[in-house]
mmCIF file of C-alpha atoms in Angstrom:
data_model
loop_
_atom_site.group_PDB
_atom_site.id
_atom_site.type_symbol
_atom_site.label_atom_id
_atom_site.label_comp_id
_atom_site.label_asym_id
_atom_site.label_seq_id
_atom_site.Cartn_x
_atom_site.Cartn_y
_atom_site.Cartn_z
ATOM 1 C CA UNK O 1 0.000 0.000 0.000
ATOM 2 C CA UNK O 2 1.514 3.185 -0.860
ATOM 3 C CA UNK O 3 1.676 4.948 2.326
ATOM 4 C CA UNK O 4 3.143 8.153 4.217
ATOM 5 C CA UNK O 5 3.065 8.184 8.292
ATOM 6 C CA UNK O 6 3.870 11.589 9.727
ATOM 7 C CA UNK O 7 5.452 11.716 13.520
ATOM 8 C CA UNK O 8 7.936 13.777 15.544
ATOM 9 C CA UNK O 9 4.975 16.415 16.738
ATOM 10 C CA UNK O 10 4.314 17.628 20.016
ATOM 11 C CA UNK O 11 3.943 20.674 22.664
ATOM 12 C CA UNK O 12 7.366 23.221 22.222
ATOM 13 C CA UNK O 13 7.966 25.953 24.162
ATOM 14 C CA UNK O 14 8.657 29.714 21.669
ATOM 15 C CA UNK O 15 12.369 29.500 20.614
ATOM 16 C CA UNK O 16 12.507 25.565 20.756
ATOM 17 C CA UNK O 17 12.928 23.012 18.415
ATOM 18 C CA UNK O 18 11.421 20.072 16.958
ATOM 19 C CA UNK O 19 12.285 17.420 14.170
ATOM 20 C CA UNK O 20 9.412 15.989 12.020
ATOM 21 C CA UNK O 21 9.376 12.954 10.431
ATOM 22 C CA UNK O 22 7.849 11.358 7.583
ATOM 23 C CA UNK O 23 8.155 7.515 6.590
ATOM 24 C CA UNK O 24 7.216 6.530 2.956
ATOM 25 C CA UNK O 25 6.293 2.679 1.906
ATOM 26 C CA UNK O 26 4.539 1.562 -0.957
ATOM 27 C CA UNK O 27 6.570 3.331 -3.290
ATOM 28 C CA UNK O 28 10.068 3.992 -4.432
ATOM 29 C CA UNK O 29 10.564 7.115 -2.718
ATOM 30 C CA UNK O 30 13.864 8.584 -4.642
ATOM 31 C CA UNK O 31 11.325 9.523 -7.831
ATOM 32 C CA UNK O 32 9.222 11.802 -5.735
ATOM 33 C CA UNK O 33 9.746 15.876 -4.752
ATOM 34 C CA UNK O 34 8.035 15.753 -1.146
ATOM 35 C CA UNK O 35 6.878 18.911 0.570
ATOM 36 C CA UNK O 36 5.425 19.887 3.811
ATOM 37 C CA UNK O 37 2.048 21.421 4.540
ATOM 38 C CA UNK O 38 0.672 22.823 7.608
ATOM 39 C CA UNK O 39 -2.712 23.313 8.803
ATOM 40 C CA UNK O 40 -3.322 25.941 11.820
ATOM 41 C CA UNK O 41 -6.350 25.066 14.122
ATOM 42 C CA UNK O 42 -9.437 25.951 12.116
ATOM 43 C CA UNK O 43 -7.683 27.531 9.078
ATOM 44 C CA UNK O 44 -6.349 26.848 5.491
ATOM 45 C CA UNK O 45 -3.593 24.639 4.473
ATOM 46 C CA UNK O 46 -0.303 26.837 3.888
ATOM 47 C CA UNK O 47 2.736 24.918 1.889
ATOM 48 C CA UNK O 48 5.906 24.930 3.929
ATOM 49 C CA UNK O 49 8.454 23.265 1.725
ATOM 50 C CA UNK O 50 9.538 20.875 -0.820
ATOM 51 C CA UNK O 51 12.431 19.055 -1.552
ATOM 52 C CA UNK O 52 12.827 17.822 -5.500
ATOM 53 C CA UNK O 53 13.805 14.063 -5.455
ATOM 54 C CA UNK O 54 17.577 14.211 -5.164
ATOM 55 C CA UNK O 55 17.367 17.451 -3.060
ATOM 56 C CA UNK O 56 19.134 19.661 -5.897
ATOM 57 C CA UNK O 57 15.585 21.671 -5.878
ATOM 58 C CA UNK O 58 15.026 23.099 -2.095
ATOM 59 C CA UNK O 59 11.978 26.391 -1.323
ATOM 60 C CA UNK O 60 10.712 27.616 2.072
ATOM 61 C CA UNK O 61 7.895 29.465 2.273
ATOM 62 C CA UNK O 62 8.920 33.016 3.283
ATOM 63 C CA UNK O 63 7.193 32.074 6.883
ATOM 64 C CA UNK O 64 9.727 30.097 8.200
ATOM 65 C CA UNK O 65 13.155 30.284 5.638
ATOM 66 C CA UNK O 66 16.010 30.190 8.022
ATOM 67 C CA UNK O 67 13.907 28.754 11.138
ATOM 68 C CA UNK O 68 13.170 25.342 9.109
ATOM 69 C CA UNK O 69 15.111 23.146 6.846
ATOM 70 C CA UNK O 70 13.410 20.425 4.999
ATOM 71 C CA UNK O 71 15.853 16.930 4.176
ATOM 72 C CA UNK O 72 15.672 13.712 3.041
ATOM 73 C CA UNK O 73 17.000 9.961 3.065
ATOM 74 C CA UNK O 74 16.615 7.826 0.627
ATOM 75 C CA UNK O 75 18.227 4.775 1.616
ATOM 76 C CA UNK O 76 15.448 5.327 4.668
ATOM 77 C CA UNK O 77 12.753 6.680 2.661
ATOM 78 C CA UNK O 78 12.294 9.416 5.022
ATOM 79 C CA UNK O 79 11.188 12.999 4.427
ATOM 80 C CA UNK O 80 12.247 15.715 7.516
ATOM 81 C CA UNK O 81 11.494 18.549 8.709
ATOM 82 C CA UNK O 82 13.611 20.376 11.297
ATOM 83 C CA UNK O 83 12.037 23.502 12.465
ATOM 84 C CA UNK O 84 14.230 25.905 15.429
ATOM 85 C CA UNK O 85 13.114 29.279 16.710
ATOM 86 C CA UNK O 86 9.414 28.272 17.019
ATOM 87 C CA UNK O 87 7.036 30.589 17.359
ATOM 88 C CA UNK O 88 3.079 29.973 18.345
ATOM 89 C CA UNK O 89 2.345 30.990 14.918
ATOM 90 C CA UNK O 90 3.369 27.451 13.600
ATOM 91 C CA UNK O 91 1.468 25.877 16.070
ATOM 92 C CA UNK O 92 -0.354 23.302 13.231
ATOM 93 C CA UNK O 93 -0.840 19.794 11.758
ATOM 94 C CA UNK O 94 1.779 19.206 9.676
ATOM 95 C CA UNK O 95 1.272 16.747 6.928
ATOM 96 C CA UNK O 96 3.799 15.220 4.346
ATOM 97 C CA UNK O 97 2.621 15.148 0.868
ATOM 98 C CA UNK O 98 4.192 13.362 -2.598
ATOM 99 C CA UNK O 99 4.883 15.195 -5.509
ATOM 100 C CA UNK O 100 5.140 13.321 -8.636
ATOM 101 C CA UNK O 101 7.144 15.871 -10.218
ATOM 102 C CA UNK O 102 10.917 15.767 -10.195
ATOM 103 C CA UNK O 103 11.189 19.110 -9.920
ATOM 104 C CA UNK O 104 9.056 19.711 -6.896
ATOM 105 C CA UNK O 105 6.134 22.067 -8.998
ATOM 106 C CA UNK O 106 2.996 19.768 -8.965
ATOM 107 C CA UNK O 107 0.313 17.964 -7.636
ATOM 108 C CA UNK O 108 0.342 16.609 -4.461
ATOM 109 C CA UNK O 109 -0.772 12.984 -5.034
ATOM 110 C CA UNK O 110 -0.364 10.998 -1.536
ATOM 111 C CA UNK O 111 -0.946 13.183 2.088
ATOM 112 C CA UNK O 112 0.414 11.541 5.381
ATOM 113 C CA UNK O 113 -1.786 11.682 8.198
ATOM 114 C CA UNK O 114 -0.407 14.744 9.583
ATOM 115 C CA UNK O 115 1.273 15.594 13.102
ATOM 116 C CA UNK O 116 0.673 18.242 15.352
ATOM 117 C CA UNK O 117 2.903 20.648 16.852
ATOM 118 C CA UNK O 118 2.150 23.070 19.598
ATOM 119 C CA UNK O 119 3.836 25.771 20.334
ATOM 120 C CA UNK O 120 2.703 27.483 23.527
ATOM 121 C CA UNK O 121 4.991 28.571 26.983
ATOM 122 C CA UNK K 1 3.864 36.957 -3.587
ATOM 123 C CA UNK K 2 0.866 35.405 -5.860
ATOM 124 C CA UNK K 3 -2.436 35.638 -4.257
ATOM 125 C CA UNK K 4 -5.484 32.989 -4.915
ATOM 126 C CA UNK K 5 -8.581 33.860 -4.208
ATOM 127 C CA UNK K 6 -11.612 31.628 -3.203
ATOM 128 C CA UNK K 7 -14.991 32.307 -2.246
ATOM 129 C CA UNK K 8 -15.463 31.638 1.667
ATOM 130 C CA UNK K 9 -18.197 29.071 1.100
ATOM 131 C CA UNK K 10 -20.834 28.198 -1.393
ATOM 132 C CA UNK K 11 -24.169 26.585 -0.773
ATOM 133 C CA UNK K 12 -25.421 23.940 -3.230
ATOM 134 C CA UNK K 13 -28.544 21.630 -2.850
ATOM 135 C CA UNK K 14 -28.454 17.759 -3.891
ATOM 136 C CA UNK K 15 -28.705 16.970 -6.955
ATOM 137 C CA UNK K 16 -27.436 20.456 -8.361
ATOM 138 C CA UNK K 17 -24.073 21.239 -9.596
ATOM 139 C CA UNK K 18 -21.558 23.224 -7.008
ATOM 140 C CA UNK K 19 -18.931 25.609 -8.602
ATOM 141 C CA UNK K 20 -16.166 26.823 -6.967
ATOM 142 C CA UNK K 21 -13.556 29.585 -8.632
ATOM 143 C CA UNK K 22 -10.180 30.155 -7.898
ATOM 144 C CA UNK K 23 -8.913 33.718 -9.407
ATOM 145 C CA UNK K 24 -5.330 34.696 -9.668
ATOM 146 C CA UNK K 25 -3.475 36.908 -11.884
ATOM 147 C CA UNK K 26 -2.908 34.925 -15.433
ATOM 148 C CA UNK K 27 -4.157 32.142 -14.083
ATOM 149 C CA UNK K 28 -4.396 30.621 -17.305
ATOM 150 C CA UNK K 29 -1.165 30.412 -17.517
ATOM 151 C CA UNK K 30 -0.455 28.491 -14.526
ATOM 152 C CA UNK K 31 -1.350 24.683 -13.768
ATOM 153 C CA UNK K 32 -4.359 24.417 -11.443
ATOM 154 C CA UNK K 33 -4.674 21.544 -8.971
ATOM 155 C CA UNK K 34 -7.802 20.782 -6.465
ATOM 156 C CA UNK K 35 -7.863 19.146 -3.343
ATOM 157 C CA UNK K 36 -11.171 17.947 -1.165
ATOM 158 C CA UNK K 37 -10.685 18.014 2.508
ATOM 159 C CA UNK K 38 -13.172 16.539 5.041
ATOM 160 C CA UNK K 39 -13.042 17.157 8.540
ATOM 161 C CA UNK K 40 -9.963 15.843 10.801
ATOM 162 C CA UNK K 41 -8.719 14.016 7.568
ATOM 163 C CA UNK K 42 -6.013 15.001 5.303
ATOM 164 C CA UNK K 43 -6.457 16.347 1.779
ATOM 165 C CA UNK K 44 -7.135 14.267 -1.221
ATOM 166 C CA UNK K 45 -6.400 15.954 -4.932
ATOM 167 C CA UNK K 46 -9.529 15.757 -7.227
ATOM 168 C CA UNK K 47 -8.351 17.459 -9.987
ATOM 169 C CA UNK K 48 -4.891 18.119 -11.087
ATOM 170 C CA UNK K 49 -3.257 19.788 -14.146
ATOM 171 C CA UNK K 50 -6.881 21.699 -14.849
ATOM 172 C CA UNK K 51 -8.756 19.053 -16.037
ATOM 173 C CA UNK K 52 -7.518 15.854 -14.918
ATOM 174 C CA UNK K 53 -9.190 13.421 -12.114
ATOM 175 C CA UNK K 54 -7.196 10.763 -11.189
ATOM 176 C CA UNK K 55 -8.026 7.477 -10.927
ATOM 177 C CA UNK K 56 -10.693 6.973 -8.071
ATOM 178 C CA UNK K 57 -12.499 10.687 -8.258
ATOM 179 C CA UNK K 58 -15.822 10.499 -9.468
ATOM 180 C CA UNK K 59 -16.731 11.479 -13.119
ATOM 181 C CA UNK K 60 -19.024 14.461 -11.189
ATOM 182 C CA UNK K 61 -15.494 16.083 -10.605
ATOM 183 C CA UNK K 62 -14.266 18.321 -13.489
ATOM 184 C CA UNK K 63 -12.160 21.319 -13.864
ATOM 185 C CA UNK K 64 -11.539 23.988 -16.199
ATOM 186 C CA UNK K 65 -8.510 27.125 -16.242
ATOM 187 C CA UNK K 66 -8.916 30.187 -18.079
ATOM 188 C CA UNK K 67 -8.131 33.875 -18.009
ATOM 189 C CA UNK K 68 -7.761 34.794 -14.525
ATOM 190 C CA UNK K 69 -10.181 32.045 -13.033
ATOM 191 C CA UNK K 70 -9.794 28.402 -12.697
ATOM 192 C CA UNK K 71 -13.238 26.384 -11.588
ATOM 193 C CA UNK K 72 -13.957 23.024 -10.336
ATOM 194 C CA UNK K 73 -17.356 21.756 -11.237
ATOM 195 C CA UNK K 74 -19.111 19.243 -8.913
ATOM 196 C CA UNK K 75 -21.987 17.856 -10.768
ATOM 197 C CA UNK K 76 -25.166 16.241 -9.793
ATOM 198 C CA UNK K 77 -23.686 17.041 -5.557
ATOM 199 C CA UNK K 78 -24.089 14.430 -2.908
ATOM 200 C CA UNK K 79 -24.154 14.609 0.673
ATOM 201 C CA UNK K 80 -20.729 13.230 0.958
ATOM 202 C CA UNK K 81 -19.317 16.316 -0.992
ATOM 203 C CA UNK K 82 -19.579 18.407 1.421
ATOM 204 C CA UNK K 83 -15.930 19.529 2.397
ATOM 205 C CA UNK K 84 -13.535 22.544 2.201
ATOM 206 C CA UNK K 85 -12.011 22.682 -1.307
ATOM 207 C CA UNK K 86 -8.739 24.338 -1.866
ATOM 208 C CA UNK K 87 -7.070 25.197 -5.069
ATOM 209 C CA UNK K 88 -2.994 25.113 -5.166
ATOM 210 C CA UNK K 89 -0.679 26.516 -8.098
ATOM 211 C CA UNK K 90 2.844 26.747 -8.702
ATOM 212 C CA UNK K 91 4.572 30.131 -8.362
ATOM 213 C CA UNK K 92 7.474 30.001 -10.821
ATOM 214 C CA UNK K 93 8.524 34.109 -9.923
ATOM 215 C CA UNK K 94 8.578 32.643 -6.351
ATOM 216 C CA UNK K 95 9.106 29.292 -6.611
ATOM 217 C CA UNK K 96 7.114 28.762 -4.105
ATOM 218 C CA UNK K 97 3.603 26.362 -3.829
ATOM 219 C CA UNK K 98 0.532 28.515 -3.540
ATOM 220 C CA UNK K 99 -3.108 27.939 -2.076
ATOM 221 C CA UNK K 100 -6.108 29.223 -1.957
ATOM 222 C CA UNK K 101 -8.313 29.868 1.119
ATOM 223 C CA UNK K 102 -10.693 27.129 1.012
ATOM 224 C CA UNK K 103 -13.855 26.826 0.286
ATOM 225 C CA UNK K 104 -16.492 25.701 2.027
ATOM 226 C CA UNK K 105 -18.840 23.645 0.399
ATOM 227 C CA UNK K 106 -22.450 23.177 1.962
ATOM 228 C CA UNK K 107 -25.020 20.519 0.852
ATOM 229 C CA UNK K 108 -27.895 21.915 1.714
#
């Protein structure tokens, strides 16, 4: 079954740090671009950033560019996400999400279940 | 940065078809995709590329790009429609992903 499973969330104090996770099966994960999307209680989705499938293609969103820094393993078929200097703002689910296109600049075609992170003193 | 815009929510009764724009500058220019998202679950894309529904959407699911305003048509609506729809593009000046702000769709 192709398959993402999202972990690594949980409470942060502002100015912490946290490492997301994101395990692919299914699927052979070095063809994909992968990005990460995040949710804020009771709003819109808002696209964090993607990683093209040999990581020679890397965007933040303005939000969080030099507080995050999404990587990737594909011996483990993992997707991360480690974000520092957190701020409530990016208190959200956080979902993985496939990108068929090498390049990072398409659909998103399989979610993960999402994670959530709080930020909060 | 480019801006989508959405309608907050549109109200559609069963049976009837639901449509829900997206409007951006050029739009037409761009590659439009759609996602459905029910509550407490994670997106699902109905419509990708403009037009396309992969394999699993309902025929009911169609969508169109033109001008300044990409649509996605839900024909003959079902209960199990109802959902916030967001449309997502790709920002080449940026490089970044865009979305819209959802849309709320209501089966009334």
């Amino acid at each position: 079954e192709v398959q993402l499973v999202d972990s690594g969330g949980g409470q942060v104090k502002p100015g912490g740090s946290l490492r997301l996770s994101c395990a692919a099966s299914g699927f052979t994960f070095s063809s994909y671009s992968f990005n990460w999307v995040r949710q804020a209680p009771g709003k819109g989705l808002e696209w964090v950033a993607c990683i093209s499938s040999r990581s020679s293609y890397i965007y933040y969103a303005d939000s969080v560019k030099g507080r995050f820094t999404i990587s990737r393993d594909n011996a483990k078929k993992s997707l991360f996400l480690q974000m520092n200097s957190l701020r409530a703002e990016d208190t959200a689910v956080y979902y993985c999400a496939r990108d068929p296109a090498a390049a990072g600049r398409g659909a998103f075609d399989i979610w993960g279940q999402g994670t959530m992170v709080t930020v909060s003193p | 940065s480019y801006v989508l815009t959405q309608p907050p929510s549109v109200s559609v009764a069963p049976g009837k078809t639901a449509r829900i724009t997206c409007g951006g500058n050029n739009m037409g220019t761009k590659s439009v995709h759609w996602y459905q998202q029910k509550p407490g679950q994670a997106p699902v894309v109905v419509i990708y590329y403009d037009s396309d529904r992969p394999s699993g959407i309902p025929e009911r699911f169609s969508g169109s790009n033109s001008g300044n305003t990409a649509t996605l048509t839900i024909s003959r609506v079902e209960a199990g429609d109802e959902a916030d729809y967001y449309c997502q593009v790709w920002d080449s000046s940026s490089d970044h992903q865009v979305f819209g702000g959802g849309t709320k769709l209501t089966v009334l």
